[in-house]
JSON list of C-alpha atoms in Angstrom, two decimals:
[
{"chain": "A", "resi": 1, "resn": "UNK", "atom": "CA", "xyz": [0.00, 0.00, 0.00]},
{"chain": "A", "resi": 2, "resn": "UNK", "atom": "CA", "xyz": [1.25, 3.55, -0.94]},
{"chain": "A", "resi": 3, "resn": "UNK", "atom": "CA", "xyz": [1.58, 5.86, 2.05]},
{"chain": "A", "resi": 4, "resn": "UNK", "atom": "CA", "xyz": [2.19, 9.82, 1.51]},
{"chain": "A", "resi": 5, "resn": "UNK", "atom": "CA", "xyz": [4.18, 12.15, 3.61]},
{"chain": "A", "resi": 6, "resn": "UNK", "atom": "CA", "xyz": [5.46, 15.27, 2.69]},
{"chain": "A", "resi": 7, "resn": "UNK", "atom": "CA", "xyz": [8.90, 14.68, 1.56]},
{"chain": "A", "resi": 8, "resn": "UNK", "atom": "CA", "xyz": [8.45, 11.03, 1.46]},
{"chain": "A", "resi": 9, "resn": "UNK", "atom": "CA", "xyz": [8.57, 10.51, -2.17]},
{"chain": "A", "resi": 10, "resn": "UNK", "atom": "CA", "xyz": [10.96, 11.20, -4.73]},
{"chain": "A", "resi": 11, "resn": "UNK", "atom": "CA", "xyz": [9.90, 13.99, -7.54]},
{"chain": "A", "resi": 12, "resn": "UNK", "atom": "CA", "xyz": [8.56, 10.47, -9.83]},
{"chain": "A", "resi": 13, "resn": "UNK", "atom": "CA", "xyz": [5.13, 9.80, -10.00]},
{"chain": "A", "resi": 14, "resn": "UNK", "atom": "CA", "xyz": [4.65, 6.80, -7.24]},
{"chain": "A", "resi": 15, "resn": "UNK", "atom": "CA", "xyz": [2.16, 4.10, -7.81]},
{"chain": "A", "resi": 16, "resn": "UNK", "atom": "CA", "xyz": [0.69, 1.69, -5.39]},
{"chain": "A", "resi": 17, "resn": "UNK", "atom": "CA", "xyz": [-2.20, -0.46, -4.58]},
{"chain": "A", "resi": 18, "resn": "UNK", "atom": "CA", "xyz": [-5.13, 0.55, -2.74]},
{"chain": "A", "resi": 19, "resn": "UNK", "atom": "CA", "xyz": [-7.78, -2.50, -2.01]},
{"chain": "A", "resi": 20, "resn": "UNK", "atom": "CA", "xyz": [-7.10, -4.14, -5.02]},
{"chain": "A", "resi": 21, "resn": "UNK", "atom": "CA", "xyz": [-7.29, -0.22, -7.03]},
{"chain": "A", "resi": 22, "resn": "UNK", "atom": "CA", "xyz": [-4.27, 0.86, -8.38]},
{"chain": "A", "resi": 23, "resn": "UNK", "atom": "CA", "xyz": [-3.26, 4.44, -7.35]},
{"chain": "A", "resi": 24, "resn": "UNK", "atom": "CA", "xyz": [-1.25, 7.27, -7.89]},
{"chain": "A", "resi": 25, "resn": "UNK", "atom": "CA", "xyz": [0.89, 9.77, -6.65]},
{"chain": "A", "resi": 26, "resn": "UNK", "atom": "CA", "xyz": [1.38, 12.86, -8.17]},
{"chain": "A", "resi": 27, "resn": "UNK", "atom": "CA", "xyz": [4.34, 15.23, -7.31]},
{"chain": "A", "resi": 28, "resn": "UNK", "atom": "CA", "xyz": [4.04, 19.09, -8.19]},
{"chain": "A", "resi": 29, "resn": "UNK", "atom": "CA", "xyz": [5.02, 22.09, -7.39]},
{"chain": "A", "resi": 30, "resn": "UNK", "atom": "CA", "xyz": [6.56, 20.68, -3.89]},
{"chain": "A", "resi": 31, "resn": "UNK", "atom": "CA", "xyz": [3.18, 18.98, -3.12]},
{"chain": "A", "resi": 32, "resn": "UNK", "atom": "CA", "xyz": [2.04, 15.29, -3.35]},
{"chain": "A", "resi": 33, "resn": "UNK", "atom": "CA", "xyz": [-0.69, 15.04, -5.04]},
{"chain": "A", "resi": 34, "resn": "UNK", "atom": "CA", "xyz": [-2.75, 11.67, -4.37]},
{"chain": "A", "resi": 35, "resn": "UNK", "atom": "CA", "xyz": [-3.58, 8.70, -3.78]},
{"chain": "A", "resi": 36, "resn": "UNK", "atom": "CA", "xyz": [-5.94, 8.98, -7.03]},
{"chain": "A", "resi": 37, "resn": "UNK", "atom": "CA", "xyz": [-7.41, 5.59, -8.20]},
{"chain": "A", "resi": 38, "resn": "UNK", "atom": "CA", "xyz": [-6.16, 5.20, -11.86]},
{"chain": "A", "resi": 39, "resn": "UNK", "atom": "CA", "xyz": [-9.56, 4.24, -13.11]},
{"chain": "A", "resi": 40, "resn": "UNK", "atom": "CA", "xyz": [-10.31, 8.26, -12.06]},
{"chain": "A", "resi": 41, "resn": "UNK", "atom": "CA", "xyz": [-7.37, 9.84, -13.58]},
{"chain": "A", "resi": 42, "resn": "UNK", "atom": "CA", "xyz": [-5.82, 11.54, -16.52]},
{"chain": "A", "resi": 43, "resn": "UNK", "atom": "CA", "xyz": [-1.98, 12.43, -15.52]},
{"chain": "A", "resi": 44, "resn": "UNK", "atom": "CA", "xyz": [-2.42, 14.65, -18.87]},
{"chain": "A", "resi": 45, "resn": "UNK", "atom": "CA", "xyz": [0.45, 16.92, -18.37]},
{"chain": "A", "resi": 46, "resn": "UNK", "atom": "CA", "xyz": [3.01, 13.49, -18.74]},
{"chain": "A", "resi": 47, "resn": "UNK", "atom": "CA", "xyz": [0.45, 11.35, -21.29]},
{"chain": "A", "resi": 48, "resn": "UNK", "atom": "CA", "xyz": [1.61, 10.48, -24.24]},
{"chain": "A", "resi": 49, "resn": "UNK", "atom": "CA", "xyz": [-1.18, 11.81, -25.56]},
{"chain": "A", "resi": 50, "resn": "UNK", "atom": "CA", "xyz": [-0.47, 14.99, -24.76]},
{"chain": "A", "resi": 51, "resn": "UNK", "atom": "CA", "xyz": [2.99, 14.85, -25.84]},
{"chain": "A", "resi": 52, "resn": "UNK", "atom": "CA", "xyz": [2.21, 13.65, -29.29]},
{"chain": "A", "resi": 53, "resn": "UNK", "atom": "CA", "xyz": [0.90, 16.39, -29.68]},
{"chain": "A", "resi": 54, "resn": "UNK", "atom": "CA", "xyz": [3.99, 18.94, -30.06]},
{"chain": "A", "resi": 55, "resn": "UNK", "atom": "CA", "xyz": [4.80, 21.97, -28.52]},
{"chain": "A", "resi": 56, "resn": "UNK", "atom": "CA", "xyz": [2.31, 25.16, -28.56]},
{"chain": "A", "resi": 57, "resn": "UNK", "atom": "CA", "xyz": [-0.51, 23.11, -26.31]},
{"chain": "A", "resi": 58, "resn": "UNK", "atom": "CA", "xyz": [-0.92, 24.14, -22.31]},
{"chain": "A", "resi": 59, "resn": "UNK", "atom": "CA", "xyz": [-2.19, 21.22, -19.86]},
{"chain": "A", "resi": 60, "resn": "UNK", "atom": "CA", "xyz": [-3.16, 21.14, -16.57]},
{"chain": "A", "resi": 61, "resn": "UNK", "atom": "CA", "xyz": [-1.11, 18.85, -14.54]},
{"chain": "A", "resi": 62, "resn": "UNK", "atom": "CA", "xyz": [-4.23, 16.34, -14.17]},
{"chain": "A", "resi": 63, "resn": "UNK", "atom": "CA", "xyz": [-7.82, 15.86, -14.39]},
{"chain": "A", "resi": 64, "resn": "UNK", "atom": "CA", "xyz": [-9.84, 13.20, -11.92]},
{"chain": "A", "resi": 65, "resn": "UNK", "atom": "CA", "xyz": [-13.10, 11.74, -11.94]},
{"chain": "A", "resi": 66, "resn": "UNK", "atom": "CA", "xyz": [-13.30, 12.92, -8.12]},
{"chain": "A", "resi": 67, "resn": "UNK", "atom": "CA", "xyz": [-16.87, 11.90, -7.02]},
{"chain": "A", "resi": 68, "resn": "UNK", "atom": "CA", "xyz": [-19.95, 10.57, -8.78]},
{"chain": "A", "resi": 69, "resn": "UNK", "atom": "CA", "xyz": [-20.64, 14.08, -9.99]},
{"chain": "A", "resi": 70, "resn": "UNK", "atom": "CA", "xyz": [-18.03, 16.18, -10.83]},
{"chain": "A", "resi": 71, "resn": "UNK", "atom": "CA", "xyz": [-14.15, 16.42, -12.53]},
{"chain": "A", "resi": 72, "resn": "UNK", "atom": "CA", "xyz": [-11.69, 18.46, -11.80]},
{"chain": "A", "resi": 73, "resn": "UNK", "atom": "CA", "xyz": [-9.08, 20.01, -13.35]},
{"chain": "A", "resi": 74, "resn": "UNK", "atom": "CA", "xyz": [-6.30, 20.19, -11.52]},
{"chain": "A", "resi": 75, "resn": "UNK", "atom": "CA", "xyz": [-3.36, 23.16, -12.28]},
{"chain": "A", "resi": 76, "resn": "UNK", "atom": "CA", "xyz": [-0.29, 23.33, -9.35]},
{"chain": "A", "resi": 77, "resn": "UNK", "atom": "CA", "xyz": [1.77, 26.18, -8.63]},
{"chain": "A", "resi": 78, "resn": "UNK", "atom": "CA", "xyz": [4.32, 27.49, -5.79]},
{"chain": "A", "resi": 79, "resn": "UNK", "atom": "CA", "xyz": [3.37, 30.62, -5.51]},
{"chain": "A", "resi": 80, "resn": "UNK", "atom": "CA", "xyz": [1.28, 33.36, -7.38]},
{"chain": "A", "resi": 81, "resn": "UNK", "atom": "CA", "xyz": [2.03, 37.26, -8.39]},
{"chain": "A", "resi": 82, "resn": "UNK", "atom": "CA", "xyz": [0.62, 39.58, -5.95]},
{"chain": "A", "resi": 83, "resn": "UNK", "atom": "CA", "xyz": [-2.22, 42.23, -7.52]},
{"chain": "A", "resi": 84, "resn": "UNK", "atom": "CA", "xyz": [-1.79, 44.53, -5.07]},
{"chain": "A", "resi": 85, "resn": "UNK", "atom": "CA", "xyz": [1.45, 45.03, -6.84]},
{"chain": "A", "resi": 86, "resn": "UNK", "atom": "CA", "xyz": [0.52, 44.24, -10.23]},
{"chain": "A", "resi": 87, "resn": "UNK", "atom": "CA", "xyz": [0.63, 47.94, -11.38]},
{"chain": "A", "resi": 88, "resn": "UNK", "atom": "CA", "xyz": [3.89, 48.95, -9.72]},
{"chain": "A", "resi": 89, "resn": "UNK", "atom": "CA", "xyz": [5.72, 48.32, -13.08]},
{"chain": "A", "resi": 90, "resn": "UNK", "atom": "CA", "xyz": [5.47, 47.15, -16.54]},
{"chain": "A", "resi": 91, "resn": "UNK", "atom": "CA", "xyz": [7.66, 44.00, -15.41]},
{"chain": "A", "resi": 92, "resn": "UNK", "atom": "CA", "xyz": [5.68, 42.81, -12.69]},
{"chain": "A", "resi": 93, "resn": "UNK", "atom": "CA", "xyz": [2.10, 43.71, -15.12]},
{"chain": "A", "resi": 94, "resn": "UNK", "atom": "CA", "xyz": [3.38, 42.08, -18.23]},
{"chain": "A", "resi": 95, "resn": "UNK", "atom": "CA", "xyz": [4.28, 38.83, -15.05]},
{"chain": "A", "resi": 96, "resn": "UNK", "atom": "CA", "xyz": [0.78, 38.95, -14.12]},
{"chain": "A", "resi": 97, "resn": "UNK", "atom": "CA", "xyz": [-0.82, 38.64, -17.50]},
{"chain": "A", "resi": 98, "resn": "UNK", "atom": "CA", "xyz": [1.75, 35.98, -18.62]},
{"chain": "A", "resi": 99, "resn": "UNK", "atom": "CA", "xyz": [0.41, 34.02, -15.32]},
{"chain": "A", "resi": 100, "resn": "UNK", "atom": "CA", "xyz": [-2.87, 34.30, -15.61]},
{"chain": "A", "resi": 101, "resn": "UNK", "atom": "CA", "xyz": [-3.05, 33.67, -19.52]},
{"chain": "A", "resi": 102, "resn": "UNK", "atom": "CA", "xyz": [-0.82, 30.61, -18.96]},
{"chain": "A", "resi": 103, "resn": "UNK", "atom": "CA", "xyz": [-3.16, 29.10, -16.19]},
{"chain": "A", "resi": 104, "resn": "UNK", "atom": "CA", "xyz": [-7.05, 29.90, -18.30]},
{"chain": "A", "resi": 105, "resn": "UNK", "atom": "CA", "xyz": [-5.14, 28.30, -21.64]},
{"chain": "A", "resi": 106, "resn": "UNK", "atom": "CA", "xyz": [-4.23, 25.12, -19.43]},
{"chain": "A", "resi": 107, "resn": "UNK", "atom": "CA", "xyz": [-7.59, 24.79, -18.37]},
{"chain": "A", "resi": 108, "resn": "UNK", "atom": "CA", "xyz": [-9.18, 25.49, -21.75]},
{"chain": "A", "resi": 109, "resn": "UNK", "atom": "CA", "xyz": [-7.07, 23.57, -23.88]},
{"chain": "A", "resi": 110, "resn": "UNK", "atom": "CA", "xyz": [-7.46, 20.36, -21.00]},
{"chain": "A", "resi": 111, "resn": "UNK", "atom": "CA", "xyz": [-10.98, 20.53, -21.60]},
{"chain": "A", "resi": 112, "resn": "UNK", "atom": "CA", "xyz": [-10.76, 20.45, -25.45]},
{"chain": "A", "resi": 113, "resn": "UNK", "atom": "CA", "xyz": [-8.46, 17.62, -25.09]},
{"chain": "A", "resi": 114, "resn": "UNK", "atom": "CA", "xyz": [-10.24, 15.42, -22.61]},
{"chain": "A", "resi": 115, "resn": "UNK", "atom": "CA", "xyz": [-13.60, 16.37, -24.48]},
{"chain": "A", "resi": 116, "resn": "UNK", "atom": "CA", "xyz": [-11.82, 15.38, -27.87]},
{"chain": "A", "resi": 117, "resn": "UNK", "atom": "CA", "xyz": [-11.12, 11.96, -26.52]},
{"chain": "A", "resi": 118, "resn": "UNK", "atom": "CA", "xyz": [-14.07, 10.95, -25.01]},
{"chain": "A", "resi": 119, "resn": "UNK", "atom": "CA", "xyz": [-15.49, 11.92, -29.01]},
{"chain": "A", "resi": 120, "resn": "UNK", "atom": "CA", "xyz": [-13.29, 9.31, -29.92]},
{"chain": "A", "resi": 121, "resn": "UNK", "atom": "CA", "xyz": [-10.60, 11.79, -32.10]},
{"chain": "A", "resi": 122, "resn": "UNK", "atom": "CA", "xyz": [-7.86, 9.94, -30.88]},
{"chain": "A", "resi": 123, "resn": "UNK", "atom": "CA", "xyz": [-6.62, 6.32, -31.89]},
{"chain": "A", "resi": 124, "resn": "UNK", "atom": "CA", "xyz": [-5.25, 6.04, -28.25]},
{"chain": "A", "resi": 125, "resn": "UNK", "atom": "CA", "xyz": [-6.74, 7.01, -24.46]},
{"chain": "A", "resi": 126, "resn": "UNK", "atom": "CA", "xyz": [-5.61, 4.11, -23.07]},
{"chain": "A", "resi": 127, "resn": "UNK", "atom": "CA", "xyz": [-3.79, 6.51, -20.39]},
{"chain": "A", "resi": 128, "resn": "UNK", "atom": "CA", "xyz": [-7.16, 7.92, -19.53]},
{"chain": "A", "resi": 129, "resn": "UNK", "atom": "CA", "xyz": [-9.09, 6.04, -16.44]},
{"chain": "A", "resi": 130, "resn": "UNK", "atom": "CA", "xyz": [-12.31, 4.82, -17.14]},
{"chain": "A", "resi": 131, "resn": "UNK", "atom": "CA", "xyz": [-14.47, 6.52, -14.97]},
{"chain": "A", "resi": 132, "resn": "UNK", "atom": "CA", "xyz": [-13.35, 9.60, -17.10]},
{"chain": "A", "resi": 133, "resn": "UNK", "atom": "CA", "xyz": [-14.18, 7.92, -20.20]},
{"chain": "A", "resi": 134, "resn": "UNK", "atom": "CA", "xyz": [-17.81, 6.25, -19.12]},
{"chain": "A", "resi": 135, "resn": "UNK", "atom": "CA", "xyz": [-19.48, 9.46, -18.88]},
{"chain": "A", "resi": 136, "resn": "UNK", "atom": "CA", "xyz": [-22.15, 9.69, -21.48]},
{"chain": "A", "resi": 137, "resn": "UNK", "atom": "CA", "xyz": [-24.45, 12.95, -20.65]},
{"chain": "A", "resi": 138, "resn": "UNK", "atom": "CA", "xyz": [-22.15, 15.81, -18.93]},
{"chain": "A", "resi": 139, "resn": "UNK", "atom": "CA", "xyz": [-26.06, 16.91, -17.13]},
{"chain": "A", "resi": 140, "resn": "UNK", "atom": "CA", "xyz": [-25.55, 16.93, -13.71]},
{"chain": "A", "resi": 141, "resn": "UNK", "atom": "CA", "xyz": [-21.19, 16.56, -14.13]},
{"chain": "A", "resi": 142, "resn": "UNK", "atom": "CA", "xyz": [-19.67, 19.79, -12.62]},
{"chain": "A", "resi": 143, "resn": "UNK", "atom": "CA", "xyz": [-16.72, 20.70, -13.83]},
{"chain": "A", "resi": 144, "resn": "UNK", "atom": "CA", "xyz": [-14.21, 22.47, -11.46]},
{"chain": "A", "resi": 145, "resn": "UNK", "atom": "CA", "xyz": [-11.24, 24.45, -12.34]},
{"chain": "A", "resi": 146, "resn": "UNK", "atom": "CA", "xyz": [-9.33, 23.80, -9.29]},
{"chain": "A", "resi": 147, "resn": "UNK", "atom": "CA", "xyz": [-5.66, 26.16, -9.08]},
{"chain": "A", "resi": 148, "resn": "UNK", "atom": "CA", "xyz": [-3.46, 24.70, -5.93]},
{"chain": "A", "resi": 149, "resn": "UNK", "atom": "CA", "xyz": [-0.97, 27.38, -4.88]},
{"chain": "A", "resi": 150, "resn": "UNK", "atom": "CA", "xyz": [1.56, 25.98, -2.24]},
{"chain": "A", "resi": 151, "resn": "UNK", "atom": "CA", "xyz": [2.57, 28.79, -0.50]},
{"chain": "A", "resi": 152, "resn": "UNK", "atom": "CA", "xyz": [-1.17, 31.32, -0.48]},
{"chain": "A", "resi": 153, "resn": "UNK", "atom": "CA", "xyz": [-1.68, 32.53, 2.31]},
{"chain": "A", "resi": 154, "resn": "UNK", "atom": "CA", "xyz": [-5.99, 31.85, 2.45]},
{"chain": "A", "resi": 155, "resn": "UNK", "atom": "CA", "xyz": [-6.29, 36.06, 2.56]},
{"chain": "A", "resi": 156, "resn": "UNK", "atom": "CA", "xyz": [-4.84, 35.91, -0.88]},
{"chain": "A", "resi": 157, "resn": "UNK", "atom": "CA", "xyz": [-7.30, 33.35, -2.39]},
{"chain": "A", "resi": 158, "resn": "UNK", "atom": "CA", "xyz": [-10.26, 35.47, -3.20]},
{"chain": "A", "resi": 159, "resn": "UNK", "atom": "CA", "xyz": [-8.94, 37.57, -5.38]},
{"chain": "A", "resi": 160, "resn": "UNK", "atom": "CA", "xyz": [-6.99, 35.38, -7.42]},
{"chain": "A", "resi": 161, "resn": "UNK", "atom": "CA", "xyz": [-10.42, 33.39, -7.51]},
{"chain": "A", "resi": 162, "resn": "UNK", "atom": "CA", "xyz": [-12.01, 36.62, -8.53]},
{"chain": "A", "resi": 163, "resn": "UNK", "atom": "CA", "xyz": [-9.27, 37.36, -11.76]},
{"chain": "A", "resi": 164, "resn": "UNK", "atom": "CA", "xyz": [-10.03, 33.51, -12.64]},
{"chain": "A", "resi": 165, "resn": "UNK", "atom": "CA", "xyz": [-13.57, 33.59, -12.87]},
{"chain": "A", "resi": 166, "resn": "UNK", "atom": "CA", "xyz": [-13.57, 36.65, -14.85]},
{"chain": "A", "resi": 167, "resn": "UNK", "atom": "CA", "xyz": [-11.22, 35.34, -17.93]},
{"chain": "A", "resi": 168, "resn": "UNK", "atom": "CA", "xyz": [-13.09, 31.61, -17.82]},
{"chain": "A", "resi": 169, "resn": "UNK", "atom": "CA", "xyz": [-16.42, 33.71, -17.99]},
{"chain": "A", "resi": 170, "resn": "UNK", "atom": "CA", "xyz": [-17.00, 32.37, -21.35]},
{"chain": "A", "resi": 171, "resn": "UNK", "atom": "CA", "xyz": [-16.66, 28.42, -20.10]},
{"chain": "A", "resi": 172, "resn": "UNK", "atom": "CA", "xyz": [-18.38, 29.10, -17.51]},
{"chain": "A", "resi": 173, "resn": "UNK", "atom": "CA", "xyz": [-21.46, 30.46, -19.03]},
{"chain": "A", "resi": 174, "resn": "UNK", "atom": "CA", "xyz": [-20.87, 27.52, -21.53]},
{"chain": "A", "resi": 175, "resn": "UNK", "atom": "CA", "xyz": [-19.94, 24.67, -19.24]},
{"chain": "A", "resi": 176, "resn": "UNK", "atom": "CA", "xyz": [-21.21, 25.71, -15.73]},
{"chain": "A", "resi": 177, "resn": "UNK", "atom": "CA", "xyz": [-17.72, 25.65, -14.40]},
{"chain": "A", "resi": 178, "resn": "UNK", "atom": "CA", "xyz": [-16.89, 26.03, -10.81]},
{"chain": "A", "resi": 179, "resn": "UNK", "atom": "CA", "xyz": [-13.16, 27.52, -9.90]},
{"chain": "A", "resi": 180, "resn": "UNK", "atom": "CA", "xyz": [-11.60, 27.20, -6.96]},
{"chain": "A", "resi": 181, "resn": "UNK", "atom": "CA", "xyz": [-8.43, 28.02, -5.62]},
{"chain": "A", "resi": 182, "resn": "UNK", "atom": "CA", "xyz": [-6.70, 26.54, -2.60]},
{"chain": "A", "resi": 183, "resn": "UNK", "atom": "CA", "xyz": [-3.38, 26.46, -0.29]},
{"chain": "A", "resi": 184, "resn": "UNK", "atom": "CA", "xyz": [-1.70, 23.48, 0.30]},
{"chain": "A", "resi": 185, "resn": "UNK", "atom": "CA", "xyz": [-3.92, 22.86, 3.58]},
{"chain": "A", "resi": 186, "resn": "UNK", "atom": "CA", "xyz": [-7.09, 23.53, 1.77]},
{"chain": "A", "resi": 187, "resn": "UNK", "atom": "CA", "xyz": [-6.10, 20.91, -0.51]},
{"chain": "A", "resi": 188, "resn": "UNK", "atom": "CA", "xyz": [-5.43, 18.60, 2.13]},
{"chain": "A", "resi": 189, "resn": "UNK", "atom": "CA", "xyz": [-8.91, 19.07, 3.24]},
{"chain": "A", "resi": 190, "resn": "UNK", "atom": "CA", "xyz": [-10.46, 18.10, 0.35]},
{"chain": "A", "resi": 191, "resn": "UNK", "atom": "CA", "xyz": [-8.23, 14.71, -0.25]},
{"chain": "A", "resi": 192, "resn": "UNK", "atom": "CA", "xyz": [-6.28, 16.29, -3.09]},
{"chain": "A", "resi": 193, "resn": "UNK", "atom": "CA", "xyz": [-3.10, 16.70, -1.73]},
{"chain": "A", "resi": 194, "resn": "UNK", "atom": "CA", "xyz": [-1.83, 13.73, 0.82]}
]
């Protein structure tokens, strides 16, 4: 059986057994992500599916089946520009667009991809778990947009929730995505990081 502490793995993705379901181990951003039944996960971000696919395409790190009802897609970072600061110079402005692009394009361009194969476009999705692939009405299937930033302290969350919502406006009006975005604890509390 896997077991996760913080520091406990290596930076490779770890794989176990969990009651006869194998699982997995994500590392990311200095956070373990895990233990995700492979049946309910896409590691996108190291598929070859994804890498096939050349350069110029943005991925999350990983999308799971996480309940009954809803997928999320998963994006990790250490740390996140400050807005408070974001108009102190052209640097740290043109820094704060390049983040935020960066993260909406991984989420969009996940969703086209995991969308695509569950159309059947691609001869291969063998690396996709199978209670992504079995879904065949997205009624009543939220889709969350979940950002984990290590270090946030929980005051900063809000607003960097606030900046997300407003570029994915367009998905969500389409999709009915929820975004979140958590700390490292927050995570923790809802069994995403281990």
């Amino acid at each position: 059986r896997t077991q996760c502490y913080y520091g406990y793995f290596s930076s490779t993705v770890q794989r176990g057994n969990r009651g006869g379901a194998s699982v997995k181990v994500i590392p990311e951003s200095d956070m373990r992500f895990g233990q995700f039944e492979e049946m309910k996960l896409f590691h996108i971000e190291n598929s070859q599916l994804y890498e096939k696919m050349g350069s110029g395409i943005k991925t999350v790190e990983f999308i799971l089946r996480y309940n009954k009802n809803s997928i999320i897609f998963l994006e990790a970072k250490k740390s996140c520009p400050n807005s408070d600061n974001r108009y102190d110079s052209e640097e740290k402005e043109k820094k704060f667009e390049e983040y935020y692009l960066a993260i909406t394009d991984k989420f969009i361009e996940s969703l086209q991809i995991y969308i695509a194969a569950i159309l059947d476009k691609y001869e291969d999705i063998s690396e996709i778990g199978t209670k992504l692939l079995d879904i065949k009405s997205f009624r009543g299937i939220q889709i969350k947009c979940v950002l984990v930033i290590k270090n946030a302290d929980e005051r900063w969350l809000p607003g960097v929730m606030a900046e997300l919502k407003e570029r994915l406006k367009t998905y969500r009006k389409i999709w009915g995505i929820e975004v979140a975005v958590l700390n490292e604890e927050l995570a923790g509390k809802y069994k995403l990081t281990c």
